[in-house]
Amino acid sequence: MAELEALPGSTRPAEPPPVVELVDVWRSFAGPPPVDALRGVDLRLDRGEYLAIVGPSGSGKSTMLHVLGLLDRPSAGIYRLEGVDVSQMSEAQRSGLRGHRIGFVFQAFHLLPTRSLIDNVLLPLIYQGVPRRGRRDRAVQALERVHLGHRLDANPLTLSGGERQRVAVARALVSEPSLLLADEPTGNLDQRNAAGVLDLFDELHAAGISIAIITHDDAVSRRAQRLVRITDGRVSAG
Ligand code: ADP
Ligand code: MG
């Protein structure tokens, strides 16, 4: 391939960098008592991959989510997001990246109960300063993507739990992030609603979206393409 790239006139595009690359990442809390919640984590997520990160309570999952989502910084080590070292960036740079490049889905859906689905989904675009004219179209597309295009003006309180989580997924996708980061996304759902949300993640994966899902639930992690385990702050292949 190196030779191919050297050929004059070659149009082969450069290999895209991984979406996520953690290199020997530590996250230590001073305490007392002092805790090393992440201990030398190496992790790579390639573009379009669907990764589950599983581990028991206290293993470091939330710490990992906060680091990956740019809500917290490693104490040591490097985090590259799409090839860019974000470990040393200013808070302003990191929060800008967080809004544009990371889509969060949480266990509790965190929808605004007094606003329509479309208002909930276009809210991130208001924060990002996207002009009004483009916002609505993008929110409609995001809601269509989660099969709720026929409920644009519904109130979230009239939806099932599974539908609410699909709205939260639409809101996460409306900024076209590089990484969809989900924290126990089926934790508040019964089996049938959970299955619907997991089917949606399969569809998004098939459409090329990069997904990292943090869970302690085997039924969830089984659906991912690749699994890593986190135990006492260390990551190992599942
Ligand atoms: P999990 O989400 O897998 O349950 P966490 O990432 O929340 O695990 O926690 C991992 C370890 O780090 C635990 O021992 C926890 O007590 C400790 N920890 C997490 N956050 C803090 C904090 N802000 N201050 C001190 N210790 C913390
Ligand atoms: Mg946790």
mmCIF file of C-alpha atoms and ligand atoms in Angstrom:
data_model
loop_
_atom_site.group_PDB
_atom_site.id
_atom_site.type_symbol
_atom_site.label_atom_id
_atom_site.label_comp_id
_atom_site.label_asym_id
_atom_site.label_seq_id
_atom_site.Cartn_x
_atom_site.Cartn_y
_atom_site.Cartn_z
ATOM 1 C CA MET A 1 0.000 0.000 0.000
ATOM 2 C CA ALA A 2 2.878 2.355 0.755
ATOM 3 C CA GLU A 3 4.060 1.719 -2.797
ATOM 4 C CA LEU A 4 0.623 2.357 -4.223
ATOM 5 C CA GLU A 5 0.412 5.672 -2.434
ATOM 6 C CA ALA A 6 3.782 6.650 -3.849
ATOM 7 C CA LEU A 7 2.582 6.204 -7.423
ATOM 8 C CA PRO A 8 2.152 9.551 -9.142
ATOM 9 C CA GLY A 9 -1.487 10.354 -9.726
ATOM 10 C CA SER A 10 -2.710 7.728 -7.255
ATOM 11 C CA THR A 11 -6.085 8.723 -5.838
ATOM 12 C CA ARG A 12 -6.101 6.216 -2.976
ATOM 13 C CA PRO A 13 -7.261 8.198 0.053
ATOM 14 C CA ALA A 14 -5.208 8.159 3.242
ATOM 15 C CA GLU A 15 -6.370 5.586 5.811
ATOM 16 C CA PRO A 16 -8.702 7.356 8.268
ATOM 17 C CA PRO A 17 -7.444 7.433 11.851
ATOM 18 C CA PRO A 18 -9.284 5.360 14.465
ATOM 19 C CA VAL A 19 -12.247 7.140 16.040
ATOM 20 C CA VAL A 20 -10.827 6.469 19.498
ATOM 21 C CA GLU A 21 -7.316 5.619 20.580
ATOM 22 C CA LEU A 22 -6.401 5.431 24.266
ATOM 23 C CA VAL A 23 -2.717 4.868 24.959
ATOM 24 C CA ASP A 24 -1.702 3.876 28.495
ATOM 25 C CA VAL A 25 -4.481 5.954 30.039
ATOM 26 C CA TRP A 26 -4.645 6.330 33.807
ATOM 27 C CA ARG A 27 -7.280 8.109 35.871
ATOM 28 C CA SER A 28 -6.411 8.471 39.521
ATOM 29 C CA PHE A 29 -8.505 10.077 42.263
ATOM 30 C CA ALA A 30 -6.665 11.641 45.175
ATOM 31 C CA GLY A 31 -9.187 10.379 47.712
ATOM 32 C CA PRO A 32 -8.851 9.610 50.550
ATOM 33 C CA PRO A 33 -8.503 6.819 49.888
ATOM 34 C CA PRO A 34 -6.581 7.272 46.626
ATOM 35 C CA VAL A 35 -7.991 5.166 43.778
ATOM 36 C CA ASP A 36 -6.578 4.325 40.352
ATOM 37 C CA ALA A 37 -9.887 3.931 38.534
ATOM 38 C CA LEU A 38 -8.180 3.374 35.141
ATOM 39 C CA ARG A 39 -4.810 1.681 35.116
ATOM 40 C CA GLY A 40 -2.900 1.831 31.849
ATOM 41 C CA VAL A 41 -5.820 1.389 29.458
ATOM 42 C CA ASP A 42 -5.107 0.842 25.765
ATOM 43 C CA LEU A 43 -8.207 0.915 23.594
ATOM 44 C CA ARG A 44 -8.912 1.435 19.915
ATOM 45 C CA LEU A 45 -12.205 1.883 18.168
ATOM 46 C CA ASP A 46 -12.068 1.917 14.393
ATOM 47 C CA ARG A 47 -14.486 3.837 12.248
ATOM 48 C CA GLY A 48 -17.790 1.988 11.984
ATOM 49 C CA GLU A 49 -17.039 -0.398 14.836
ATOM 50 C CA TYR A 50 -19.626 -1.358 17.455
ATOM 51 C CA LEU A 51 -17.868 -2.015 20.738
ATOM 52 C CA ALA A 52 -19.254 -3.064 24.110
ATOM 53 C CA ILE A 53 -17.309 -2.256 27.271
ATOM 54 C CA VAL A 54 -18.469 -4.537 30.080
ATOM 55 C CA GLY A 55 -17.522 -4.818 33.705
ATOM 56 C CA PRO A 56 -18.962 -5.197 37.187
ATOM 57 C CA SER A 57 -19.849 -2.363 39.512
ATOM 58 C CA GLY A 58 -16.786 -0.386 40.598
ATOM 59 C CA SER A 59 -14.617 -1.641 37.731
ATOM 60 C CA GLY A 60 -14.147 1.776 36.106
ATOM 61 C CA LYS A 61 -16.945 1.906 33.504
ATOM 62 C CA SER A 62 -18.251 5.352 34.431
ATOM 63 C CA THR A 63 -14.723 6.725 34.653
ATOM 64 C CA MET A 64 -14.087 5.335 31.173
ATOM 65 C CA LEU A 65 -17.307 6.878 29.847
ATOM 66 C CA HIS A 66 -16.359 10.270 31.268
ATOM 67 C CA VAL A 67 -12.901 10.117 29.710
ATOM 68 C CA LEU A 68 -14.183 8.917 26.309
ATOM 69 C CA GLY A 69 -16.930 11.570 26.349
ATOM 70 C CA LEU A 70 -14.489 14.393 27.157
ATOM 71 C CA LEU A 71 -16.243 14.985 30.472
ATOM 72 C CA ASP A 72 -13.047 14.113 32.333
ATOM 73 C CA ARG A 73 -9.332 13.986 31.504
ATOM 74 C CA PRO A 74 -6.842 11.181 31.923
ATOM 75 C CA SER A 75 -4.371 11.734 34.782
ATOM 76 C CA ALA A 76 -1.742 10.255 32.453
ATOM 77 C CA GLY A 77 -1.662 8.823 28.961
ATOM 78 C CA ILE A 78 -3.006 9.928 25.601
ATOM 79 C CA TYR A 79 -6.510 10.109 24.162
ATOM 80 C CA ARG A 80 -6.737 10.656 20.436
ATOM 81 C CA LEU A 81 -10.180 11.323 19.001
ATOM 82 C CA GLU A 82 -10.108 10.910 15.215
ATOM 83 C CA GLY A 83 -6.335 11.171 15.345
ATOM 84 C CA VAL A 84 -6.262 14.412 17.364
ATOM 85 C CA ASP A 85 -4.723 14.382 20.845
ATOM 86 C CA VAL A 86 -7.453 15.799 23.058
ATOM 87 C CA SER A 87 -5.710 15.084 26.364
ATOM 88 C CA GLN A 88 -4.050 18.493 26.560
ATOM 89 C CA MET A 89 -6.727 20.680 24.982
ATOM 90 C CA SER A 90 -8.334 23.585 26.817
ATOM 91 C CA GLU A 91 -11.767 23.082 28.368
ATOM 92 C CA ALA A 92 -13.309 25.343 25.712
ATOM 93 C CA GLN A 93 -11.838 23.248 22.899
ATOM 94 C CA ARG A 94 -12.927 20.043 24.585
ATOM 95 C CA SER A 95 -16.481 21.191 25.138
ATOM 96 C CA GLY A 96 -16.721 22.293 21.507
ATOM 97 C CA LEU A 97 -15.534 18.863 20.378
ATOM 98 C CA ARG A 98 -17.869 17.149 22.822
ATOM 99 C CA GLY A 99 -20.891 18.901 21.292
ATOM 100 C CA HIS A 100 -19.926 18.192 17.703
ATOM 101 C CA ARG A 101 -18.162 14.849 17.808
ATOM 102 C CA ILE A 102 -19.789 12.848 20.643
ATOM 103 C CA GLY A 103 -23.415 11.758 20.875
ATOM 104 C CA PHE A 104 -24.458 10.645 24.345
ATOM 105 C CA VAL A 105 -27.231 8.225 25.247
ATOM 106 C CA PHE A 106 -27.869 7.644 28.949
ATOM 107 C CA GLN A 107 -29.927 5.161 30.910
ATOM 108 C CA ALA A 108 -32.381 7.903 31.936
ATOM 109 C CA PHE A 109 -33.499 9.475 28.688
ATOM 110 C CA HIS A 110 -33.202 13.106 29.883
ATOM 111 C CA LEU A 111 -35.876 14.459 27.540
ATOM 112 C CA LEU A 112 -37.632 17.751 28.213
ATOM 113 C CA PRO A 113 -41.153 16.668 29.168
ATOM 114 C CA THR A 114 -42.926 19.858 28.118
ATOM 115 C CA ARG A 115 -41.430 20.012 24.618
ATOM 116 C CA SER A 116 -42.261 18.112 21.441
ATOM 117 C CA LEU A 117 -40.017 15.371 20.094
ATOM 118 C CA ILE A 118 -38.707 17.643 17.385
ATOM 119 C CA ASP A 119 -37.854 20.399 19.886
ATOM 120 C CA ASN A 120 -35.998 17.892 22.044
ATOM 121 C CA VAL A 121 -33.987 16.656 19.079
ATOM 122 C CA LEU A 122 -33.071 20.042 17.637
ATOM 123 C CA LEU A 123 -31.975 21.505 20.962
ATOM 124 C CA PRO A 124 -28.281 20.538 20.524
ATOM 125 C CA LEU A 125 -28.257 22.379 17.198
ATOM 126 C CA ILE A 126 -29.428 25.581 18.912
ATOM 127 C CA TYR A 127 -26.501 25.322 21.350
ATOM 128 C CA GLN A 128 -24.189 24.800 18.390
ATOM 129 C CA GLY A 129 -25.452 27.897 16.621
ATOM 130 C CA VAL A 130 -26.857 26.039 13.606
ATOM 131 C CA PRO A 131 -29.144 28.489 11.726
ATOM 132 C CA ARG A 132 -32.847 27.982 12.331
ATOM 133 C CA ARG A 133 -33.577 27.018 8.743
ATOM 134 C CA GLY A 134 -31.337 23.935 8.775
ATOM 135 C CA ARG A 135 -32.259 22.786 12.260
ATOM 136 C CA ARG A 136 -35.715 21.456 11.629
ATOM 137 C CA ASP A 137 -34.737 19.396 8.580
ATOM 138 C CA ARG A 138 -31.891 17.773 10.458
ATOM 139 C CA ALA A 139 -34.094 16.974 13.439
ATOM 140 C CA VAL A 140 -36.746 15.445 11.157
ATOM 141 C CA GLN A 141 -34.084 13.294 9.502
ATOM 142 C CA ALA A 142 -32.767 12.163 12.881
ATOM 143 C CA LEU A 143 -36.262 11.237 14.054
ATOM 144 C CA GLU A 144 -36.919 9.385 10.795
ATOM 145 C CA ARG A 145 -33.731 7.470 11.371
ATOM 146 C CA VAL A 146 -35.140 6.120 14.672
ATOM 147 C CA HIS A 147 -38.561 5.451 13.077
ATOM 148 C CA LEU A 148 -40.363 8.294 14.825
ATOM 149 C CA GLY A 149 -40.783 10.574 11.826
ATOM 150 C CA HIS A 150 -44.559 10.285 12.195
ATOM 151 C CA ARG A 151 -44.550 11.608 15.800
ATOM 152 C CA LEU A 152 -42.646 14.896 15.393
ATOM 153 C CA ASP A 153 -45.031 16.964 17.499
ATOM 154 C CA ALA A 154 -45.773 14.339 20.136
ATOM 155 C CA ASN A 155 -44.962 14.946 23.776
ATOM 156 C CA PRO A 156 -42.345 12.565 25.222
ATOM 157 C CA LEU A 157 -44.693 11.674 28.086
ATOM 158 C CA THR A 158 -47.047 9.997 25.611
ATOM 159 C CA LEU A 159 -44.334 7.560 24.438
ATOM 160 C CA SER A 160 -43.220 4.150 25.671
ATOM 161 C CA GLY A 161 -39.809 3.865 27.322
ATOM 162 C CA GLY A 162 -38.353 2.330 24.184
ATOM 163 C CA GLU A 163 -39.675 5.184 22.070
ATOM 164 C CA ARG A 164 -38.282 7.746 24.507
ATOM 165 C CA GLN A 165 -34.868 6.161 24.266
ATOM 166 C CA ARG A 166 -35.133 6.270 20.477
ATOM 167 C CA VAL A 167 -35.780 10.024 20.743
ATOM 168 C CA ALA A 168 -32.662 10.298 22.900
ATOM 169 C CA VAL A 169 -30.741 8.426 20.186
ATOM 170 C CA ALA A 170 -32.078 10.847 17.552
ATOM 171 C CA ARG A 171 -30.932 13.769 19.705
ATOM 172 C CA ALA A 172 -27.490 12.149 20.006
ATOM 173 C CA LEU A 173 -27.265 11.670 16.228
ATOM 174 C CA VAL A 174 -28.534 15.069 15.103
ATOM 175 C CA SER A 175 -25.031 16.606 15.294
ATOM 176 C CA GLU A 176 -23.670 13.747 13.170
ATOM 177 C CA PRO A 177 -21.101 12.795 15.798
ATOM 178 C CA SER A 178 -18.031 10.645 15.185
ATOM 179 C CA LEU A 179 -18.895 8.468 18.165
ATOM 180 C CA LEU A 180 -22.183 7.375 19.677
ATOM 181 C CA LEU A 181 -21.454 6.744 23.349
ATOM 182 C CA ALA A 182 -24.148 4.903 25.291
ATOM 183 C CA ASP A 183 -24.244 4.234 29.024
ATOM 184 C CA GLU A 184 -26.577 1.333 29.968
ATOM 185 C CA PRO A 185 -29.035 2.464 27.267
ATOM 186 C CA THR A 186 -31.512 -0.319 28.069
ATOM 187 C CA GLY A 187 -31.167 -0.096 31.850
ATOM 188 C CA ASN A 188 -34.606 1.489 32.314
ATOM 189 C CA LEU A 189 -36.443 -0.668 29.765
ATOM 190 C CA ASP A 190 -38.385 -3.908 29.867
ATOM 191 C CA GLN A 191 -37.248 -6.728 27.615
ATOM 192 C CA ARG A 192 -39.422 -5.861 24.636
ATOM 193 C CA ASN A 193 -38.510 -2.177 24.623
ATOM 194 C CA ALA A 194 -34.849 -3.047 25.189
ATOM 195 C CA ALA A 195 -34.937 -5.357 22.165
ATOM 196 C CA GLY A 196 -36.276 -2.497 20.013
ATOM 197 C CA VAL A 197 -33.456 -0.203 21.099
ATOM 198 C CA LEU A 198 -30.842 -2.910 20.463
ATOM 199 C CA ASP A 199 -32.328 -3.494 16.993
ATOM 200 C CA LEU A 200 -31.900 0.223 16.362
ATOM 201 C CA PHE A 201 -28.221 0.059 17.380
ATOM 202 C CA ASP A 202 -27.785 -2.814 14.892
ATOM 203 C CA GLU A 203 -29.260 -0.626 12.160
ATOM 204 C CA LEU A 204 -27.023 2.305 13.066
ATOM 205 C CA HIS A 205 -24.010 0.006 13.042
ATOM 206 C CA ALA A 206 -25.008 -1.290 9.602
ATOM 207 C CA ALA A 207 -25.252 2.344 8.471
ATOM 208 C CA GLY A 208 -21.616 2.901 9.470
ATOM 209 C CA ILE A 209 -21.990 4.740 12.774
ATOM 210 C CA SER A 210 -19.240 4.135 15.352
ATOM 211 C CA ILE A 211 -20.719 2.981 18.650
ATOM 212 C CA ALA A 212 -19.325 2.345 22.126
ATOM 213 C CA ILE A 213 -21.813 0.991 24.624
ATOM 214 C CA ILE A 214 -21.037 0.648 28.307
ATOM 215 C CA THR A 215 -22.995 -2.005 30.143
ATOM 216 C CA HIS A 216 -23.004 -4.730 32.744
ATOM 217 C CA ASP A 217 -25.760 -6.599 30.850
ATOM 218 C CA ASP A 218 -24.710 -9.639 28.799
ATOM 219 C CA ALA A 219 -27.867 -9.418 26.681
ATOM 220 C CA VAL A 220 -26.648 -5.993 25.537
ATOM 221 C CA SER A 221 -22.959 -6.778 25.086
ATOM 222 C CA ARG A 222 -23.727 -9.929 23.061
ATOM 223 C CA ARG A 223 -25.206 -7.733 20.352
ATOM 224 C CA ALA A 224 -22.031 -5.725 19.803
ATOM 225 C CA GLN A 225 -19.428 -6.562 17.185
ATOM 226 C CA ARG A 226 -16.563 -6.598 19.669
ATOM 227 C CA LEU A 227 -16.377 -6.733 23.430
ATOM 228 C CA VAL A 228 -13.752 -5.651 25.953
ATOM 229 C CA ARG A 229 -13.881 -6.295 29.666
ATOM 230 C CA ILE A 230 -12.876 -3.839 32.325
ATOM 231 C CA THR A 231 -11.770 -5.246 35.657
ATOM 232 C CA ASP A 232 -10.255 -3.114 38.413
ATOM 233 C CA GLY A 233 -9.458 -0.387 35.889
ATOM 234 C CA ARG A 234 -7.710 -2.678 33.410
ATOM 235 C CA VAL A 235 -9.103 -3.546 29.995
ATOM 236 C CA SER A 236 -8.779 -6.945 28.391
ATOM 237 C CA ALA A 237 -10.207 -8.413 25.188
ATOM 238 C CA GLY A 238 -13.500 -10.202 25.798
HETATM 239 P P1 ADP B 1 -18.291 1.626 37.625
HETATM 240 O O1 ADP B 1 -18.940 2.683 36.801
HETATM 241 O O2 ADP B 1 -17.764 0.468 36.825
HETATM 242 O O3 ADP B 1 -19.188 1.155 38.731
HETATM 243 P P2 ADP B 1 -16.547 3.798 38.479
HETATM 244 O O4 ADP B 1 -15.811 4.226 37.267
HETATM 245 O O5 ADP B 1 -17.686 4.632 38.924
HETATM 246 O O6 ADP B 1 -16.993 2.266 38.314
HETATM 247 O O7 ADP B 1 -15.516 3.718 39.706
HETATM 248 C C1 ADP B 1 -14.287 3.015 39.637
HETATM 249 C C2 ADP B 1 -13.526 3.232 40.926
HETATM 250 O O8 ADP B 1 -13.144 4.601 41.035
HETATM 251 C C3 ADP B 1 -14.344 2.933 42.176
HETATM 252 O O9 ADP B 1 -13.470 2.398 43.143
HETATM 253 C C4 ADP B 1 -14.847 4.298 42.594
HETATM 254 O O10 ADP B 1 -15.076 4.337 43.990
HETATM 255 C C5 ADP B 1 -13.690 5.200 42.215
HETATM 256 N N1 ADP B 1 -14.142 6.555 41.859
HETATM 257 C C6 ADP B 1 -14.920 6.905 40.808
HETATM 258 N N2 ADP B 1 -15.117 8.231 40.767
HETATM 259 C C7 ADP B 1 -14.452 8.745 41.836
HETATM 260 C C8 ADP B 1 -14.271 10.082 42.343
HETATM 261 N N3 ADP B 1 -14.800 11.156 41.725
HETATM 262 N N4 ADP B 1 -13.514 10.235 43.467
HETATM 263 C C9 ADP B 1 -12.959 9.157 44.068
HETATM 264 N N5 ADP B 1 -13.089 7.888 43.640
HETATM 265 C C10 ADP B 1 -13.825 7.669 42.537
HETATM 266 MG MG MG B 2 -20.874 3.388 36.878
#
